[in-house]
XYZ file of C-alpha atoms in Angstrom:
377
model
C 110.034 96.457 -123.205
C 109.764 93.273 -125.350
C 112.174 92.729 -128.190
C 109.240 92.950 -130.655
C 108.045 96.303 -129.240
C 111.585 97.616 -129.300
C 111.953 96.528 -132.944
C 108.579 98.079 -133.810
C 109.484 101.352 -132.085
C 112.826 101.514 -133.940
C 110.976 101.021 -137.238
C 108.538 103.826 -136.410
C 111.436 106.167 -135.542
C 113.234 105.272 -138.796
C 110.044 105.856 -140.808
C 109.570 109.205 -139.071
C 113.166 110.190 -139.848
C 112.690 109.231 -143.493
C 109.504 111.289 -143.623
C 111.053 114.306 -141.912
C 114.109 114.115 -144.184
C 111.805 113.977 -147.183
C 109.831 116.958 -145.875
C 113.028 118.937 -145.262
C 114.272 118.155 -148.764
C 110.931 119.104 -150.307
C 110.920 122.402 -148.419
C 114.484 123.591 -149.116
C 112.864 126.413 -151.029
C 109.313 127.759 -150.728
C 107.676 129.102 -153.892
C 104.419 130.922 -153.182
C 102.018 133.275 -154.922
C 101.099 136.057 -152.489
C 99.090 139.113 -153.465
C 100.528 140.483 -156.700
C 103.878 138.703 -156.285
C 105.721 135.439 -156.565
C 107.720 134.909 -153.361
C 110.825 132.708 -153.191
C 112.005 131.773 -149.678
C 115.362 130.033 -149.361
C 114.475 127.650 -146.565
C 117.613 126.073 -145.097
C 118.174 128.386 -142.110
C 120.265 125.768 -140.244
C 122.680 125.834 -143.194
C 122.491 129.617 -143.684
C 120.191 129.018 -146.680
C 123.023 127.685 -148.844
C 121.923 126.704 -152.348
C 121.633 123.111 -153.527
C 121.181 121.937 -157.112
C 117.580 120.997 -156.298
C 116.845 124.540 -155.088
C 118.431 126.080 -158.186
C 116.278 123.881 -160.431
C 113.063 124.708 -158.583
C 113.750 128.458 -158.550
C 114.610 128.563 -162.261
C 111.479 126.644 -163.315
C 109.215 128.816 -161.150
C 110.881 132.064 -162.245
C 110.130 131.197 -165.869
C 106.481 130.409 -165.024
C 105.974 133.652 -163.084
C 107.601 135.609 -165.883
C 104.832 134.435 -168.226
C 101.997 134.766 -165.683
C 99.957 137.983 -166.226
C 98.826 137.928 -162.570
C 102.403 137.997 -161.216
C 103.705 141.575 -161.250
C 106.901 141.189 -159.224
C 109.142 138.530 -157.716
C 110.554 138.690 -154.189
C 113.394 136.478 -152.964
C 114.344 136.230 -149.277
C 115.996 133.894 -146.786
C 114.306 132.057 -143.911
C 115.438 133.002 -140.390
C 117.293 136.131 -139.320
C 120.920 135.059 -139.836
C 121.304 134.756 -143.578
C 119.795 135.603 -146.924
C 122.088 132.986 -148.487
C 125.683 132.184 -147.522
C 126.526 130.667 -150.929
C 126.444 127.304 -152.646
C 126.784 123.961 -150.916
C 130.586 123.981 -151.284
C 131.192 120.880 -149.210
C 128.806 118.810 -151.342
C 130.655 120.055 -154.441
C 134.009 118.893 -153.120
C 132.585 115.520 -152.080
C 131.149 115.038 -155.584
C 134.664 115.138 -157.051
C 135.108 111.391 -156.587
C 131.514 110.231 -156.758
C 129.508 112.446 -159.102
C 131.416 114.314 -161.796
C 128.143 115.177 -163.559
C 126.955 117.141 -160.519
C 130.073 119.343 -160.777
C 129.003 120.266 -164.292
C 125.275 120.514 -163.644
C 125.450 122.651 -160.518
C 127.643 125.366 -162.010
C 125.871 125.262 -165.384
C 122.373 125.530 -163.932
C 123.363 128.090 -161.296
C 124.893 130.378 -163.941
C 121.860 129.946 -166.212
C 119.695 131.009 -163.236
C 121.949 134.039 -162.592
C 121.471 135.102 -166.213
C 117.701 134.490 -166.060
C 117.482 136.815 -163.032
C 119.382 139.503 -164.942
C 117.072 139.263 -167.964
C 113.858 138.697 -165.937
C 110.925 140.581 -167.465
C 109.308 141.187 -164.065
C 110.760 143.423 -161.310
C 112.889 141.158 -159.089
C 113.460 142.233 -155.484
C 116.054 140.535 -153.273
C 115.763 141.173 -149.528
C 119.437 140.620 -148.677
C 119.142 140.709 -144.890
C 121.915 138.824 -143.062
C 124.810 136.921 -144.651
C 124.886 137.287 -148.440
C 127.918 135.616 -149.984
C 128.938 133.666 -153.092
C 125.890 131.970 -154.599
C 123.652 134.218 -152.479
C 125.108 137.199 -154.331
C 124.361 135.402 -157.616
C 120.617 135.123 -156.880
C 120.363 138.756 -155.741
C 122.835 141.165 -157.340
C 121.646 140.577 -160.921
C 118.057 141.472 -159.992
C 116.594 144.931 -160.470
C 116.254 145.780 -156.766
C 118.365 144.665 -153.777
C 117.377 145.750 -150.276
C 120.017 145.669 -147.521
C 119.453 146.098 -143.764
C 121.770 146.940 -140.848
C 122.348 143.170 -140.468
C 123.448 142.578 -144.072
C 126.935 141.078 -144.529
C 128.275 140.939 -148.091
C 131.444 139.156 -149.199
C 132.931 137.186 -152.070
C 135.432 135.082 -150.048
C 136.252 132.490 -152.718
C 140.009 133.110 -153.025
C 140.313 131.731 -149.454
C 139.018 128.338 -150.620
C 140.882 128.033 -153.917
C 137.987 129.250 -156.031
C 137.161 132.646 -157.622
C 134.231 135.089 -157.189
C 131.876 133.446 -159.663
C 128.083 133.723 -160.240
C 128.781 136.754 -162.437
C 131.373 138.325 -160.126
C 133.469 138.988 -163.209
C 130.641 141.235 -164.422
C 129.403 143.167 -161.390
C 132.629 143.544 -159.372
C 134.664 145.515 -161.950
C 131.639 147.807 -162.398
C 131.653 148.988 -158.764
C 133.223 152.401 -158.032
C 136.926 152.707 -158.832
C 138.805 149.508 -157.995
C 136.522 148.580 -155.088
C 135.384 145.359 -156.801
C 138.967 144.225 -157.387
C 139.736 144.835 -153.708
C 136.632 142.907 -152.551
C 137.353 140.032 -154.959
C 140.988 139.511 -154.021
C 140.727 140.038 -150.238
C 137.211 138.710 -149.510
C 136.665 141.888 -147.428
C 133.257 141.963 -145.713
C 130.900 144.899 -146.123
C 128.207 145.282 -143.482
C 124.910 147.120 -143.104
C 124.548 150.429 -144.932
C 127.988 149.957 -146.517
C 126.440 147.244 -148.736
C 124.194 150.001 -150.145
C 126.925 152.666 -150.321
C 129.176 150.275 -152.262
C 126.448 149.853 -154.894
C 125.688 146.200 -154.174
C 122.249 147.030 -152.748
C 119.940 149.530 -154.452
C 118.096 150.402 -151.215
C 118.616 150.298 -147.447
C 115.756 149.593 -145.012
C 115.818 149.206 -141.228
C 115.374 145.510 -140.403
C 112.384 146.140 -138.145
C 110.541 147.606 -141.189
C 111.432 144.786 -143.619
C 108.242 142.802 -142.919
C 106.102 145.909 -143.446
C 107.907 146.672 -146.706
C 107.148 143.166 -147.977
C 103.463 143.505 -146.977
C 103.191 146.854 -148.789
C 104.759 145.382 -151.923
C 102.390 142.376 -151.860
C 99.374 144.672 -151.400
C 100.065 146.685 -154.579
C 97.360 146.367 -157.244
C 98.749 145.602 -160.731
C 101.848 147.686 -159.997
C 104.164 149.159 -162.591
C 107.929 149.100 -162.104
C 107.636 152.754 -161.028
C 105.011 151.916 -158.337
C 107.379 149.287 -156.916
C 110.344 151.675 -157.005
C 108.251 154.323 -155.190
C 107.488 151.938 -152.291
C 111.160 151.001 -151.977
C 112.236 154.656 -152.143
C 109.751 155.618 -149.400
C 111.120 152.987 -147.016
C 114.708 153.814 -147.957
C 114.171 157.525 -147.260
C 112.743 156.774 -143.804
C 115.549 154.440 -142.718
C 117.597 156.008 -139.953
C 120.158 153.327 -138.991
C 123.750 154.516 -139.581
C 122.406 157.319 -141.765
C 125.360 159.614 -141.147
C 128.035 156.955 -140.810
C 130.757 157.280 -143.478
C 131.500 154.348 -145.786
C 133.959 152.052 -143.979
C 136.451 152.218 -146.867
C 135.958 155.906 -147.676
C 139.288 157.075 -146.223
C 141.112 154.287 -148.081
C 139.404 154.503 -151.497
C 142.063 156.646 -153.207
C 144.739 154.194 -152.118
C 142.635 151.147 -153.044
C 142.114 152.659 -156.511
C 145.853 153.128 -156.862
C 147.037 149.779 -155.403
C 144.516 147.666 -157.306
C 145.039 149.385 -160.672
C 148.048 147.122 -161.250
C 147.829 144.532 -164.027
C 149.392 141.713 -161.995
C 148.853 140.322 -158.511
C 152.617 140.602 -157.902
C 152.425 144.347 -158.581
C 149.438 144.731 -156.233
C 151.477 142.944 -153.524
C 154.428 145.299 -154.202
C 152.121 148.326 -154.005
C 150.817 147.225 -150.604
C 154.327 146.488 -149.318
C 155.682 149.826 -150.480
C 152.785 151.739 -148.927
C 153.535 150.207 -145.518
C 150.492 151.740 -143.737
C 148.684 149.550 -141.222
C 145.665 149.195 -143.563
C 147.920 148.229 -146.497
C 149.831 145.671 -144.415
C 146.568 144.227 -143.102
C 145.375 143.628 -146.704
C 148.766 142.199 -147.641
C 148.539 139.703 -144.779
C 145.082 138.627 -145.999
C 146.175 138.279 -149.640
C 149.180 136.166 -148.648
C 146.821 133.594 -147.085
C 144.830 133.189 -150.304
C 145.397 130.618 -153.033
C 148.003 132.107 -155.430
C 146.246 130.408 -158.351
C 142.871 131.827 -157.273
C 144.318 135.331 -156.954
C 145.713 135.252 -160.489
C 142.541 133.728 -161.965
C 140.423 136.359 -160.182
C 142.405 139.390 -161.324
C 142.282 138.234 -164.950
C 138.574 137.291 -164.620
C 137.687 140.832 -163.507
C 139.942 142.533 -166.045
C 138.409 140.523 -168.879
C 134.901 140.747 -167.414
C 134.995 144.547 -167.292
C 134.326 144.681 -171.050
C 132.143 141.562 -171.457
C 128.365 141.116 -171.248
C 126.990 139.051 -168.346
C 126.384 135.959 -170.560
C 129.964 136.218 -171.873
C 131.272 136.471 -168.296
C 129.250 133.434 -167.202
C 130.623 131.390 -170.141
C 134.142 132.373 -169.003
C 133.338 131.557 -165.364
C 131.923 128.148 -166.277
C 135.268 127.307 -167.915
C 137.062 128.456 -164.756
C 134.728 126.479 -162.485
C 135.374 123.217 -164.308
C 139.148 123.757 -164.259
C 139.028 124.533 -160.512
C 137.034 121.352 -159.821
C 139.805 119.345 -161.503
C 142.604 121.236 -159.740
C 144.114 120.921 -156.267
C 143.413 124.181 -154.457
C 139.596 124.138 -154.250
C 139.474 120.727 -152.577
C 142.357 121.683 -150.279
C 140.596 124.950 -149.372
C 137.375 123.112 -148.499
C 139.364 120.633 -146.391
C 141.134 123.402 -144.447
C 138.139 125.680 -143.935
C 135.110 123.375 -143.741
C 136.230 119.800 -143.008
C 139.340 119.723 -140.792
C 138.912 123.430 -139.950
C 142.642 123.843 -139.336
C 142.573 127.048 -141.461
C 145.978 126.054 -142.898
C 145.529 125.183 -146.556
C 148.598 123.891 -148.396
C 148.264 125.581 -151.774
C 149.906 124.125 -154.890
C 151.678 126.115 -156.246
C 152.336 127.897 -152.952
C 153.892 130.995 -154.492
C 152.544 133.584 -156.952
C 155.605 133.400 -159.186
C 155.050 129.662 -159.657
C 151.639 130.279 -161.258
C 152.630 130.850 -164.888
C 150.705 132.551 -167.699
C 150.560 129.135 -169.354
C 148.855 127.691 -166.254
C 146.382 130.575 -166.284
C 145.608 130.153 -169.982
C 144.599 126.549 -169.270
C 141.932 127.751 -166.820
C 140.438 130.140 -169.396
C 140.479 127.641 -172.303
C 137.286 126.940 -174.256
C 135.514 123.682 -173.386
C 134.340 123.301 -176.997
C 130.970 121.548 -177.133
C 130.896 121.493 -173.303
C 130.940 125.305 -173.023
C 128.024 126.925 -171.194
C 125.092 127.725 -173.529
C 122.078 129.938 -172.927
């Protein structure tokens, strides 16, 4: 091959790559009108449909349009592929922005939380099909909607304390409102709920067998000018017919009384003592998990949920925005991302490394008002 042809071919390949990258970027989220509904498809299956700032902006703008559109009667959100609804935000990009793009650290959290609130106050029925992995930011774009449909392949978790963060996107609102102290347990340990347990825990409103999920969506799209009740009837019909794990007890059922007791403590140190004193294999397993988490994150999270239990969702999101900005400036989040996502050595070096070294004064700094930079709705 001549040098010219080789050069020409390289240029064609580079142009093709630029085009395909552009196409991929443009299609990170699909926003389509189908039948009576607006359908949002999170379209990054290779990255488990993790949310980028661009996706958040597109979803928010379209949500507001559909809310005003008299021909749009409901909104459906789902993930592309079979692995994930949405595994969270693009955490790695956030950590990388620390040194290069401080504004992104503000914009992403601000706009994501504004979207979470818009979903909660959406005037149209909002249905999240939370099949597959649903964590972090994926919980934020589903749990605040009116209807959440889990399948046997659903996996729910808020694993943020393992990366030096806290269960945000309104976690401070919905977690303390789950049965007993279940939300506190899920927030501090990052425990994963799977399949029907996501429904039993109260995170999903309905459970549908995965093989019927496509049919459910078609039936929803085919409704003619449906009321909220018509939509609920379709979901109820599918839920009632779902047979997978119908008689299986909730995975935490036998432990709930103990969880309620252990996690009623007002301090993380007391929770740790409760687990140690219990000494059962389940208690010691949870203790082992908690001891791996960022001590700062654990203390932030417990206070976040305690305060959030009596706040409105907008008030919680204002609090969480303050926490997010403090975490971005701190050590543990970036160290957690390094250990879990970059070097993958799974051995984060937390600072401080011990619960007793995280003082009330330190905590107060995380919860401090940002003045004119506070989140506004």
